[in-house]
Coordinates of C-alpha atoms in Angstrom, one line a residue:
M272 CA 85.5 95.6 93.3
S273 CA 88.5 94.8 95.6
L274 CA 91.1 97.4 96.1
F275 CA 93.9 95.0 95.1
S276 CA 92.4 94.5 91.7
L277 CA 92.0 98.2 90.7
S278 CA 94.3 99.8 88.1
V279 CA 96.6 102.6 89.2
S280 CA 94.4 105.3 87.8
E281 CA 91.3 103.8 89.5
L282 CA 93.1 103.6 92.8
Q283 CA 94.4 107.2 92.4
A284 CA 90.9 108.5 91.7
R285 CA 89.6 106.8 94.9
F286 CA 92.5 108.2 96.9
R287 CA 91.9 111.7 95.6
S288 CA 88.1 111.6 96.2
G289 CA 88.7 110.4 99.8
E290 CA 86.8 107.2 99.2
V291 CA 89.8 105.2 100.4
T292 CA 93.2 105.9 101.7
P293 CA 96.6 104.5 100.8
L294 CA 96.5 102.7 104.1
D295 CA 93.3 100.9 103.1
A296 CA 95.1 99.8 99.9
V297 CA 98.1 98.4 101.8
D298 CA 95.8 96.5 104.1
A299 CA 93.7 95.1 101.3
L300 CA 96.9 94.0 99.4
E301 CA 98.4 92.5 102.5
A302 CA 95.2 90.5 103.1
R303 CA 95.2 89.2 99.6
I304 CA 98.9 88.3 99.8
A305 CA 98.2 86.4 103.0
A306 CA 95.3 84.6 101.5
V307 CA 97.1 83.3 98.4
D308 CA 100.9 83.5 98.8
G309 CA 101.1 80.3 100.8
G310 CA 100.3 78.4 97.6
I311 CA 102.5 80.3 95.2
S312 CA 105.4 81.7 97.3
G313 CA 105.5 84.9 95.3
Y314 CA 107.0 87.0 98.0
L315 CA 110.3 86.3 99.8
N316 CA 109.9 89.2 102.2
R317 CA 107.3 91.7 103.1
N318 CA 107.7 94.7 105.4
V319 CA 104.1 95.5 106.1
E320 CA 104.8 98.0 108.9
A321 CA 107.1 100.0 106.7
A322 CA 104.4 99.9 103.9
R323 CA 101.8 101.1 106.4
E324 CA 104.0 103.9 107.6
A325 CA 104.7 105.0 104.0
A326 CA 101.0 104.9 103.2
R327 CA 100.2 107.1 106.2
N328 CA 102.6 109.7 104.9
A329 CA 101.8 109.4 101.1
D330 CA 101.1 112.4 99.0
V331 CA 98.2 111.3 96.8
S332 CA 98.5 114.5 94.7
L333 CA 101.6 113.0 93.1
P334 CA 101.1 110.8 90.0
L335 CA 101.8 107.5 91.8
G336 CA 101.4 108.8 95.3
G337 CA 100.0 106.3 97.8
G338 CA 99.9 103.3 95.4
P339 CA 101.5 100.2 96.9
I340 CA 104.1 98.5 94.8
A341 CA 106.1 95.2 94.9
L342 CA 109.6 94.7 93.7
K343 CA 110.7 91.5 92.0
D344 CA 114.2 90.4 92.3

């Protein structure tokens, strides 16, 4: 299963077990967006470096810690 298709609880479990990191999740999500966004233009702006920095500093013990999000305007 791809990281970008996991539920929040599944992703959190993998973070906490050490199987994957929040940075892995950001990179998987960015790869998926790059692969499909050209055809749908779902994102006006992405700041991948800021997302990676936040992922490196994420506290996965928090309820949503480390999970990447997107904001819709």
